[in-house]
Short mmCIF file of N, CA, C and O in Angstrom, two decimals:
data_model
loop_
_atom_site.label_atom_id
_atom_site.label_comp_id
_atom_site.label_asym_id
_atom_site.label_seq_id
_atom_site.Cartn_x
_atom_site.Cartn_y
_atom_site.Cartn_z
N MET A 1254 -0.07 48.09 25.81
CA MET A 1254 -1.26 47.34 25.48
C MET A 1254 -1.03 46.51 24.22
O MET A 1254 -1.41 45.36 24.14
N TYR A 1255 -0.45 47.15 23.19
CA TYR A 1255 -0.17 46.46 21.94
C TYR A 1255 0.78 45.28 22.17
O TYR A 1255 0.61 44.20 21.61
N LEU A 1256 1.76 45.48 23.03
CA LEU A 1256 2.71 44.42 23.35
C LEU A 1256 2.01 43.24 24.02
O LEU A 1256 2.26 42.09 23.70
N ARG A 1257 1.09 43.54 24.95
CA ARG A 1257 0.34 42.47 25.61
C ARG A 1257 -0.50 41.68 24.62
O ARG A 1257 -0.60 40.46 24.70
N LEU A 1258 -1.11 42.37 23.69
CA LEU A 1258 -1.93 41.72 22.67
C LEU A 1258 -1.07 40.79 21.80
O LEU A 1258 -1.45 39.66 21.51
N CYS A 1259 0.09 41.25 21.42
CA CYS A 1259 1.01 40.42 20.62
C CYS A 1259 1.47 39.20 21.40
O CYS A 1259 1.54 38.09 20.85
N VAL A 1260 1.80 39.39 22.67
CA VAL A 1260 2.24 38.28 23.52
C VAL A 1260 1.11 37.26 23.67
O VAL A 1260 1.32 36.06 23.56
N ALA A 1261 -0.11 37.75 23.88
CA ALA A 1261 -1.26 36.85 24.03
C ALA A 1261 -1.50 36.06 22.74
O ALA A 1261 -1.77 34.85 22.76
N ALA A 1262 -1.40 36.73 21.61
CA ALA A 1262 -1.59 36.05 20.32
C ALA A 1262 -0.50 35.00 20.11
O ALA A 1262 -0.76 33.89 19.65
N PHE A 1263 0.73 35.37 20.45
CA PHE A 1263 1.84 34.43 20.29
C PHE A 1263 1.67 33.20 21.18
O PHE A 1263 1.87 32.07 20.74
N LEU A 1264 1.28 33.43 22.43
CA LEU A 1264 1.07 32.31 23.35
C LEU A 1264 -0.08 31.41 22.89
O LEU A 1264 -0.01 30.19 23.01
N SER A 1265 -1.13 32.01 22.35
CA SER A 1265 -2.24 31.18 21.87
C SER A 1265 -1.80 30.34 20.66
O SER A 1265 -2.22 29.20 20.51
N LEU A 1266 -0.96 30.89 19.83
CA LEU A 1266 -0.44 30.11 18.70
C LEU A 1266 0.42 28.96 19.17
O LEU A 1266 0.39 27.85 18.60
N LEU A 1267 1.21 29.18 20.22
CA LEU A 1267 2.05 28.12 20.76
C LEU A 1267 1.21 26.99 21.35
O LEU A 1267 1.56 25.81 21.20
N THR A 1268 0.12 27.31 21.99
CA THR A 1268 -0.70 26.26 22.60
C THR A 1268 -1.60 25.58 21.57
O THR A 1268 -1.89 24.40 21.70
N ILE A 1269 -2.03 26.29 20.54
CA ILE A 1269 -2.89 25.69 19.51
C ILE A 1269 -2.09 24.74 18.64
O ILE A 1269 -2.56 23.68 18.28
N GLY A 1270 -0.85 25.09 18.30
CA GLY A 1270 -0.02 24.25 17.43
C GLY A 1270 0.09 22.81 17.87
O GLY A 1270 -0.25 21.89 17.14
N PRO A 1271 0.53 22.54 19.13
CA PRO A 1271 0.65 21.15 19.58
C PRO A 1271 -0.69 20.43 19.67
O PRO A 1271 -0.77 19.24 19.40
N VAL A 1272 -1.75 21.14 20.02
CA VAL A 1272 -3.07 20.51 20.10
C VAL A 1272 -3.50 20.05 18.71
O VAL A 1272 -3.99 18.94 18.54
N GLU A 1273 -3.32 20.90 17.70
CA GLU A 1273 -3.67 20.50 16.34
C GLU A 1273 -2.84 19.31 15.88
O GLU A 1273 -3.33 18.41 15.22
N ALA A 1274 -1.57 19.30 16.24
CA ALA A 1274 -0.70 18.19 15.85
C ALA A 1274 -1.17 16.89 16.47
O ALA A 1274 -1.14 15.84 15.83
N GLN A 1275 -1.64 16.94 17.72
CA GLN A 1275 -2.13 15.73 18.38
C GLN A 1275 -3.41 15.24 17.74
O GLN A 1275 -3.64 14.06 17.59
N VAL A 1276 -4.27 16.15 17.33
CA VAL A 1276 -5.54 15.78 16.71
C VAL A 1276 -5.31 15.16 15.34
O VAL A 1276 -5.95 14.20 14.97
N ARG A 1277 -4.38 15.69 14.58
CA ARG A 1277 -4.15 15.22 13.22
C ARG A 1277 -3.29 13.96 13.13
O ARG A 1277 -3.30 13.28 12.14
N ALA A 1278 -2.54 13.65 14.16
CA ALA A 1278 -1.60 12.54 14.11
C ALA A 1278 -2.23 11.21 13.70
O ALA A 1278 -1.68 10.53 12.85
N PRO A 1279 -3.38 10.81 14.24
CA PRO A 1279 -3.93 9.51 13.84
C PRO A 1279 -4.28 9.41 12.36
O PRO A 1279 -4.16 8.36 11.75
N SER A 1280 -4.68 10.51 11.74
CA SER A 1280 -5.05 10.44 10.33
C SER A 1280 -3.83 10.31 9.41
O SER A 1280 -3.98 10.00 8.24
N ARG A 1281 -2.66 10.55 9.93
CA ARG A 1281 -1.45 10.46 9.11
C ARG A 1281 -0.89 9.04 9.03
O ARG A 1281 0.00 8.78 8.25
N LEU A 1282 -1.38 8.15 9.87
CA LEU A 1282 -0.91 6.78 9.82
C LEU A 1282 -1.39 6.14 8.52
O LEU A 1282 -2.60 6.15 8.24
N PRO A 1283 -0.50 5.62 7.72
CA PRO A 1283 -0.93 5.07 6.44
C PRO A 1283 -1.66 3.74 6.59
O PRO A 1283 -1.28 2.89 7.39
N ASP A 1284 -2.72 3.60 5.83
CA ASP A 1284 -3.44 2.35 5.73
C ASP A 1284 -2.57 1.43 4.86
O ASP A 1284 -2.10 1.85 3.80
N PRO A 1285 -2.32 0.19 5.27
CA PRO A 1285 -1.43 -0.69 4.49
C PRO A 1285 -1.88 -0.86 3.04
O PRO A 1285 -1.06 -0.87 2.13
N ARG A 1286 -3.19 -0.98 2.80
CA ARG A 1286 -3.69 -1.14 1.43
C ARG A 1286 -3.44 0.13 0.62
O ARG A 1286 -2.97 0.08 -0.51
N THR A 1287 -3.76 1.28 1.22
CA THR A 1287 -3.56 2.56 0.53
C THR A 1287 -2.09 2.79 0.23
O THR A 1287 -1.73 3.24 -0.86
N GLU A 1288 -1.23 2.45 1.18
CA GLU A 1288 0.21 2.61 0.98
C GLU A 1288 0.69 1.70 -0.15
O GLU A 1288 1.50 2.09 -0.99
N PHE A 1289 0.18 0.46 -0.20
CA PHE A 1289 0.54 -0.46 -1.28
C PHE A 1289 0.12 0.11 -2.63
O PHE A 1289 0.90 0.12 -3.58
N VAL A 1290 -1.12 0.58 -2.73
CA VAL A 1290 -1.62 1.14 -4.00
C VAL A 1290 -0.79 2.35 -4.40
O VAL A 1290 -0.45 2.52 -5.57
N ARG A 1291 -0.43 3.19 -3.42
CA ARG A 1291 0.38 4.38 -3.71
C ARG A 1291 1.74 3.99 -4.30
O ARG A 1291 2.24 4.61 -5.24
N GLN A 1292 2.35 2.93 -3.77
CA GLN A 1292 3.65 2.49 -4.27
C GLN A 1292 3.53 1.73 -5.58
O GLN A 1292 4.42 1.78 -6.43
N CYS A 1293 2.44 1.01 -5.74
CA CYS A 1293 2.25 0.15 -6.90
C CYS A 1293 1.83 0.92 -8.16
O CYS A 1293 2.32 0.64 -9.25
N ALA A 1294 0.92 1.88 -8.00
CA ALA A 1294 0.31 2.56 -9.16
C ALA A 1294 1.32 3.18 -10.12
O ALA A 1294 1.16 3.04 -11.34
N PRO A 1295 2.37 3.86 -9.64
CA PRO A 1295 3.32 4.43 -10.61
C PRO A 1295 3.98 3.37 -11.51
O PRO A 1295 4.30 3.64 -12.67
N ARG A 1296 4.16 2.16 -11.00
CA ARG A 1296 4.75 1.08 -11.80
C ARG A 1296 3.78 0.60 -12.87
O ARG A 1296 4.18 0.01 -13.86
N MET A 1297 2.48 0.80 -12.63
CA MET A 1297 1.46 0.33 -13.57
C MET A 1297 1.10 1.37 -14.63
O MET A 1297 0.44 1.05 -15.61
N LEU A 1298 1.53 2.62 -14.42
CA LEU A 1298 1.23 3.67 -15.40
C LEU A 1298 1.82 3.29 -16.76
O LEU A 1298 2.94 2.79 -16.84
N GLY A 1299 1.08 3.51 -17.79
CA GLY A 1299 1.55 3.18 -19.13
C GLY A 1299 1.24 1.76 -19.53
O GLY A 1299 1.21 1.44 -20.71
N ARG A 1300 1.01 0.88 -18.56
CA ARG A 1300 0.66 -0.51 -18.86
C ARG A 1300 -0.85 -0.71 -18.85
O ARG A 1300 -1.38 -1.49 -19.62
N TRP A 1301 -1.51 -0.02 -17.90
CA TRP A 1301 -2.93 -0.25 -17.65
C TRP A 1301 -3.66 1.07 -17.61
O TRP A 1301 -3.13 2.09 -17.17
N GLU A 1302 -4.91 1.05 -18.05
CA GLU A 1302 -5.72 2.26 -18.11
C GLU A 1302 -6.04 2.82 -16.73
O GLU A 1302 -6.03 4.02 -16.52
N HIS A 1303 -6.30 1.95 -15.76
CA HIS A 1303 -6.64 2.38 -14.40
C HIS A 1303 -5.69 1.71 -13.41
O HIS A 1303 -6.04 0.72 -12.77
N PRO A 1304 -4.47 2.24 -13.26
CA PRO A 1304 -3.46 1.57 -12.43
C PRO A 1304 -3.87 1.39 -10.97
O PRO A 1304 -3.55 0.38 -10.36
N GLU A 1305 -4.61 2.34 -10.41
CA GLU A 1305 -5.03 2.21 -9.01
C GLU A 1305 -5.97 1.02 -8.83
O GLU A 1305 -5.89 0.30 -7.84
N GLU A 1306 -6.87 0.82 -9.80
CA GLU A 1306 -7.79 -0.32 -9.74
C GLU A 1306 -7.03 -1.63 -9.84
O GLU A 1306 -7.33 -2.59 -9.13
N VAL A 1307 -6.06 -1.68 -10.73
CA VAL A 1307 -5.26 -2.91 -10.89
C VAL A 1307 -4.51 -3.20 -9.59
O VAL A 1307 -4.55 -4.33 -9.09
N CYS A 1308 -3.88 -2.19 -9.02
CA CYS A 1308 -3.12 -2.39 -7.78
C CYS A 1308 -4.03 -2.78 -6.63
O CYS A 1308 -3.71 -3.69 -5.86
N GLY A 1309 -5.16 -2.12 -6.51
CA GLY A 1309 -6.11 -2.47 -5.45
C GLY A 1309 -6.62 -3.88 -5.61
O GLY A 1309 -6.75 -4.63 -4.63
N CYS A 1310 -6.90 -4.28 -6.83
CA CYS A 1310 -7.36 -5.64 -7.11
C CYS A 1310 -6.27 -6.66 -6.78
O CYS A 1310 -6.55 -7.69 -6.16
N LEU A 1311 -5.05 -6.39 -7.17
CA LEU A 1311 -3.94 -7.31 -6.86
C LEU A 1311 -3.80 -7.47 -5.35
O LEU A 1311 -3.58 -8.58 -4.86
N HIS A 1312 -3.94 -6.38 -4.61
CA HIS A 1312 -3.85 -6.45 -3.16
C HIS A 1312 -5.00 -7.25 -2.57
O HIS A 1312 -4.80 -8.13 -1.74
N ASP A 1313 -6.22 -6.95 -3.01
CA ASP A 1313 -7.42 -7.53 -2.41
C ASP A 1313 -7.73 -8.94 -2.86
O ASP A 1313 -8.37 -9.69 -2.13
N HIS A 1314 -7.29 -9.32 -4.07
CA HIS A 1314 -7.70 -10.61 -4.60
C HIS A 1314 -6.53 -11.56 -4.86
O HIS A 1314 -6.58 -12.71 -4.45
N ALA A 1315 -5.49 -11.10 -5.53
CA ALA A 1315 -4.37 -11.99 -5.84
C ALA A 1315 -3.55 -12.29 -4.58
O ALA A 1315 -3.35 -13.44 -4.23
N ALA A 1316 -3.12 -11.24 -3.90
CA ALA A 1316 -2.30 -11.44 -2.70
C ALA A 1316 -3.11 -12.02 -1.55
O ALA A 1316 -2.57 -12.73 -0.70
N ALA A 1317 -4.40 -11.75 -1.53
CA ALA A 1317 -5.24 -12.23 -0.43
C ALA A 1317 -5.38 -13.75 -0.40
O ALA A 1317 -5.66 -14.32 0.65
N VAL A 1318 -5.15 -14.42 -1.54
CA VAL A 1318 -5.27 -15.88 -1.55
C VAL A 1318 -4.03 -16.56 -0.96
O VAL A 1318 -4.03 -17.76 -0.72
N VAL A 1319 -2.98 -15.79 -0.71
CA VAL A 1319 -1.74 -16.33 -0.13
C VAL A 1319 -1.88 -16.27 1.40
O VAL A 1319 -1.86 -15.20 1.99
N GLU A 1320 -2.05 -17.43 2.02
CA GLU A 1320 -2.27 -17.48 3.46
C GLU A 1320 -1.00 -17.18 4.26
O GLU A 1320 -1.06 -16.57 5.32
N ASP A 1321 0.14 -17.62 3.77
CA ASP A 1321 1.39 -17.44 4.51
C ASP A 1321 1.80 -15.97 4.51
O ASP A 1321 1.92 -15.34 3.46
N ARG A 1322 2.01 -15.44 5.69
CA ARG A 1322 2.33 -14.02 5.85
C ARG A 1322 3.63 -13.63 5.14
O ARG A 1322 3.69 -12.60 4.46
N ASP A 1323 4.67 -14.43 5.29
CA ASP A 1323 5.96 -14.10 4.67
C ASP A 1323 5.86 -14.08 3.15
O ASP A 1323 6.39 -13.17 2.50
N LEU A 1324 5.19 -15.07 2.59
CA LEU A 1324 5.04 -15.13 1.13
C LEU A 1324 4.16 -13.98 0.63
O LEU A 1324 4.44 -13.38 -0.41
N ARG A 1325 3.11 -13.67 1.38
CA ARG A 1325 2.21 -12.58 0.98
C ARG A 1325 2.96 -11.25 1.00
O ARG A 1325 2.86 -10.45 0.06
N GLU A 1326 3.71 -11.00 2.06
CA GLU A 1326 4.47 -9.75 2.15
C GLU A 1326 5.51 -9.65 1.03
O GLU A 1326 5.72 -8.58 0.46
N ALA A 1327 6.16 -10.75 0.72
CA ALA A 1327 7.14 -10.76 -0.37
C ALA A 1327 6.46 -10.49 -1.71
O ALA A 1327 6.99 -9.75 -2.54
N LEU A 1328 5.30 -11.07 -1.91
CA LEU A 1328 4.55 -10.84 -3.15
C LEU A 1328 4.14 -9.38 -3.27
O LEU A 1328 4.32 -8.76 -4.33
N LEU A 1329 3.59 -8.82 -2.21
CA LEU A 1329 3.19 -7.41 -2.23
C LEU A 1329 4.39 -6.50 -2.47
O LEU A 1329 4.30 -5.52 -3.21
N ARG A 1330 5.51 -6.85 -1.87
CA ARG A 1330 6.73 -6.07 -2.09
C ARG A 1330 7.15 -6.14 -3.55
O ARG A 1330 7.48 -5.13 -4.17
N GLY A 1331 7.11 -7.34 -4.11
CA GLY A 1331 7.49 -7.51 -5.51
C GLY A 1331 6.60 -6.73 -6.45
O GLY A 1331 7.07 -6.08 -7.38
N ILE A 1332 5.29 -6.76 -6.21
CA ILE A 1332 4.36 -6.02 -7.06
C ILE A 1332 4.61 -4.52 -6.93
O ILE A 1332 4.67 -3.80 -7.94
N SER A 1333 4.74 -4.03 -5.70
CA SER A 1333 4.91 -2.59 -5.52
C SER A 1333 6.25 -2.08 -6.03
O SER A 1333 6.35 -0.94 -6.46
N GLU A 1334 7.27 -2.93 -6.04
CA GLU A 1334 8.59 -2.49 -6.51
C GLU A 1334 8.78 -2.67 -8.02
O GLU A 1334 9.56 -1.95 -8.63
N THR A 1335 8.09 -3.65 -8.61
CA THR A 1335 8.34 -3.94 -10.03
C THR A 1335 7.12 -3.77 -10.91
O THR A 1335 7.25 -3.66 -12.12
N GLY A 1336 5.92 -3.79 -10.32
CA GLY A 1336 4.70 -3.68 -11.12
C GLY A 1336 4.22 -5.01 -11.66
O GLY A 1336 3.25 -5.07 -12.38
N VAL A 1337 4.90 -6.08 -11.32
CA VAL A 1337 4.47 -7.43 -11.70
C VAL A 1337 4.63 -8.35 -10.50
O VAL A 1337 5.46 -8.09 -9.62
N PRO A 1338 3.83 -9.41 -10.43
CA PRO A 1338 4.00 -10.34 -9.30
C PRO A 1338 5.39 -10.98 -9.33
O PRO A 1338 5.74 -11.68 -10.27
N THR A 1339 6.17 -10.68 -8.33
CA THR A 1339 7.54 -11.15 -8.22
C THR A 1339 7.82 -11.47 -6.75
O THR A 1339 7.36 -10.76 -5.87
N ILE A 1340 8.56 -12.53 -6.53
CA ILE A 1340 9.04 -12.83 -5.18
C ILE A 1340 10.51 -13.18 -5.29
O ILE A 1340 10.87 -14.16 -5.95
N GLU A 1341 11.35 -12.37 -4.70
CA GLU A 1341 12.78 -12.65 -4.66
C GLU A 1341 13.02 -13.66 -3.53
O GLU A 1341 12.43 -13.53 -2.45
N THR A 1342 13.86 -14.64 -3.77
CA THR A 1342 14.09 -15.67 -2.76
C THR A 1342 14.63 -15.10 -1.45
O THR A 1342 14.30 -15.59 -0.38
N ASP A 1343 15.43 -14.03 -1.52
CA ASP A 1343 15.98 -13.48 -0.28
C ASP A 1343 14.95 -12.67 0.52
O ASP A 1343 15.24 -12.25 1.63
N TRP A 1344 13.73 -12.50 0.00
CA TRP A 1344 12.66 -11.83 0.75
C TRP A 1344 11.87 -12.82 1.60
O TRP A 1344 11.02 -12.43 2.39
N VAL A 1345 12.14 -14.12 1.40
CA VAL A 1345 11.37 -15.17 2.06
C VAL A 1345 12.35 -16.01 2.90
O VAL A 1345 13.46 -16.29 2.46
N PRO A 1346 11.93 -16.42 4.11
CA PRO A 1346 12.80 -17.30 4.90
C PRO A 1346 13.17 -18.56 4.10
O PRO A 1346 12.37 -19.07 3.31
N ALA A 1347 14.37 -19.04 4.30
CA ALA A 1347 14.88 -20.20 3.56
C ALA A 1347 13.93 -21.40 3.62
O ALA A 1347 13.75 -22.11 2.62
N ALA A 1348 13.28 -21.60 4.74
CA ALA A 1348 12.38 -22.75 4.90
C ALA A 1348 11.14 -22.65 4.01
O ALA A 1348 10.51 -23.67 3.73
N LYS A 1349 10.82 -21.45 3.55
CA LYS A 1349 9.61 -21.26 2.73
C LYS A 1349 9.90 -21.01 1.26
O LYS A 1349 8.98 -20.87 0.46
N GLN A 1350 11.17 -20.96 0.88
CA GLN A 1350 11.52 -20.65 -0.50
C GLN A 1350 11.00 -21.69 -1.49
O GLN A 1350 10.69 -21.37 -2.63
N SER A 1351 10.84 -22.92 -1.05
CA SER A 1351 10.33 -23.96 -1.94
C SER A 1351 8.84 -23.76 -2.25
O SER A 1351 8.32 -24.35 -3.20
N GLU A 1352 8.15 -22.90 -1.52
CA GLU A 1352 6.73 -22.64 -1.72
C GLU A 1352 6.46 -21.51 -2.72
O GLU A 1352 5.30 -21.24 -3.04
N ILE A 1353 7.49 -20.87 -3.22
CA ILE A 1353 7.32 -19.73 -4.12
C ILE A 1353 6.60 -20.16 -5.40
O ILE A 1353 5.66 -19.50 -5.85
N GLY A 1354 7.00 -21.26 -6.00
CA GLY A 1354 6.34 -21.73 -7.23
C GLY A 1354 4.86 -22.01 -7.04
O GLY A 1354 4.02 -21.62 -7.85
N ALA A 1355 4.52 -22.69 -5.96
CA ALA A 1355 3.12 -22.99 -5.67
C ALA A 1355 2.33 -21.71 -5.41
O ALA A 1355 1.14 -21.62 -5.76
N THR A 1356 2.98 -20.72 -4.84
CA THR A 1356 2.32 -19.44 -4.60
C THR A 1356 1.94 -18.78 -5.92
O THR A 1356 0.83 -18.27 -6.08
N PHE A 1357 2.84 -18.82 -6.89
CA PHE A 1357 2.54 -18.23 -8.20
C PHE A 1357 1.42 -19.00 -8.90
O PHE A 1357 0.58 -18.39 -9.56
N THR A 1358 1.39 -20.29 -8.75
CA THR A 1358 0.29 -21.08 -9.33
C THR A 1358 -1.03 -20.66 -8.70
O THR A 1358 -2.04 -20.49 -9.39
N LYS A 1359 -1.02 -20.44 -7.39
CA LYS A 1359 -2.23 -20.07 -6.66
C LYS A 1359 -2.74 -18.69 -7.08
O LYS A 1359 -3.95 -18.47 -7.14
N ILE A 1360 -1.84 -17.76 -7.37
CA ILE A 1360 -2.28 -16.39 -7.68
C ILE A 1360 -2.46 -16.15 -9.18
O ILE A 1360 -2.89 -15.06 -9.57
N ALA A 1361 -2.19 -17.13 -10.02
CA ALA A 1361 -2.23 -16.92 -11.47
C ALA A 1361 -3.58 -16.40 -11.95
O ALA A 1361 -3.65 -15.36 -12.63
N LYS A 1362 -4.66 -17.08 -11.62
CA LYS A 1362 -5.97 -16.69 -12.12
C LYS A 1362 -6.40 -15.33 -11.59
O LYS A 1362 -6.78 -14.45 -12.38
N PRO A 1363 -6.35 -15.08 -10.26
CA PRO A 1363 -6.77 -13.75 -9.80
C PRO A 1363 -5.87 -12.63 -10.33
O PRO A 1363 -6.34 -11.52 -10.57
N THR A 1364 -4.60 -12.91 -10.54
CA THR A 1364 -3.70 -11.89 -11.07
C THR A 1364 -4.10 -11.51 -12.49
O THR A 1364 -4.19 -10.33 -12.83
N LEU A 1365 -4.36 -12.50 -13.33
CA LEU A 1365 -4.78 -12.22 -14.70
C LEU A 1365 -6.10 -11.47 -14.73
O LEU A 1365 -6.29 -10.54 -15.51
N GLN A 1366 -7.03 -11.85 -13.85
CA GLN A 1366 -8.30 -11.14 -13.78
C GLN A 1366 -8.09 -9.69 -13.36
O GLN A 1366 -8.71 -8.78 -13.91
N CYS A 1367 -7.22 -9.47 -12.40
CA CYS A 1367 -6.95 -8.11 -11.95
C CYS A 1367 -6.32 -7.26 -13.05
O CYS A 1367 -6.66 -6.09 -13.21
N MET A 1368 -5.42 -7.84 -13.78
CA MET A 1368 -4.72 -7.08 -14.80
C MET A 1368 -5.58 -6.80 -16.03
O MET A 1368 -5.44 -5.75 -16.65
N PHE A 1369 -6.47 -7.72 -16.36
CA PHE A 1369 -7.24 -7.53 -17.58
C PHE A 1369 -8.69 -7.13 -17.35
O PHE A 1369 -9.36 -6.69 -18.27
N ASP A 1370 -9.19 -7.24 -16.12
CA ASP A 1370 -10.54 -6.80 -15.80
C ASP A 1370 -10.63 -6.48 -14.31
O ASP A 1370 -11.31 -7.16 -13.56
N PRO A 1371 -9.92 -5.41 -13.86
CA PRO A 1371 -9.82 -5.14 -12.43
C PRO A 1371 -11.15 -4.78 -11.76
O PRO A 1371 -11.29 -4.94 -10.57
N ALA A 1372 -12.13 -4.30 -12.51
CA ALA A 1372 -13.40 -3.90 -11.90
C ALA A 1372 -14.36 -5.07 -11.73
O ALA A 1372 -15.37 -4.96 -11.05
N LYS A 1373 -14.04 -6.21 -12.33
CA LYS A 1373 -14.93 -7.38 -12.27
C LYS A 1373 -14.99 -7.92 -10.83
O LYS A 1373 -13.98 -8.00 -10.16
N ASP A 1374 -16.19 -8.28 -10.41
CA ASP A 1374 -16.37 -8.85 -9.07
C ASP A 1374 -15.69 -10.21 -9.00
O ASP A 1374 -15.88 -11.04 -9.87
N ARG A 1375 -14.90 -10.45 -7.96
CA ARG A 1375 -14.12 -11.69 -7.83
C ARG A 1375 -14.80 -12.72 -6.93
O ARG A 1375 -14.23 -13.73 -6.62
N SER A 1376 -15.97 -12.45 -6.37
CA SER A 1376 -16.54 -13.40 -5.41
C SER A 1376 -17.06 -14.65 -6.04
O SER A 1376 -17.34 -14.83 -7.12
#
């Protein structure tokens, strides 16, 4: 009888495990904004009082003004890897490398606002 009880408990654990894994799987997919803030915030520590707010603001306001997907992704990569708006030329297709300077001009004002007043409404 004891053996049957142990076998039943073991079998129930085997069937519950995969079901729980299937239920939890969707919540483990990272949100792109959350993932960016997670990578960015450690670079901002020591520079800014609220690094998560600065990173979230840079994502939502500075990078959001960049319409071109390649340039935006390169900018987000630069911020998350260095903690400052940076775009390496090899992160952007050769045909778009000439647009890097204009991109920095476009993001200058929202970037400064994010870094010095991240909680301020940008609308």
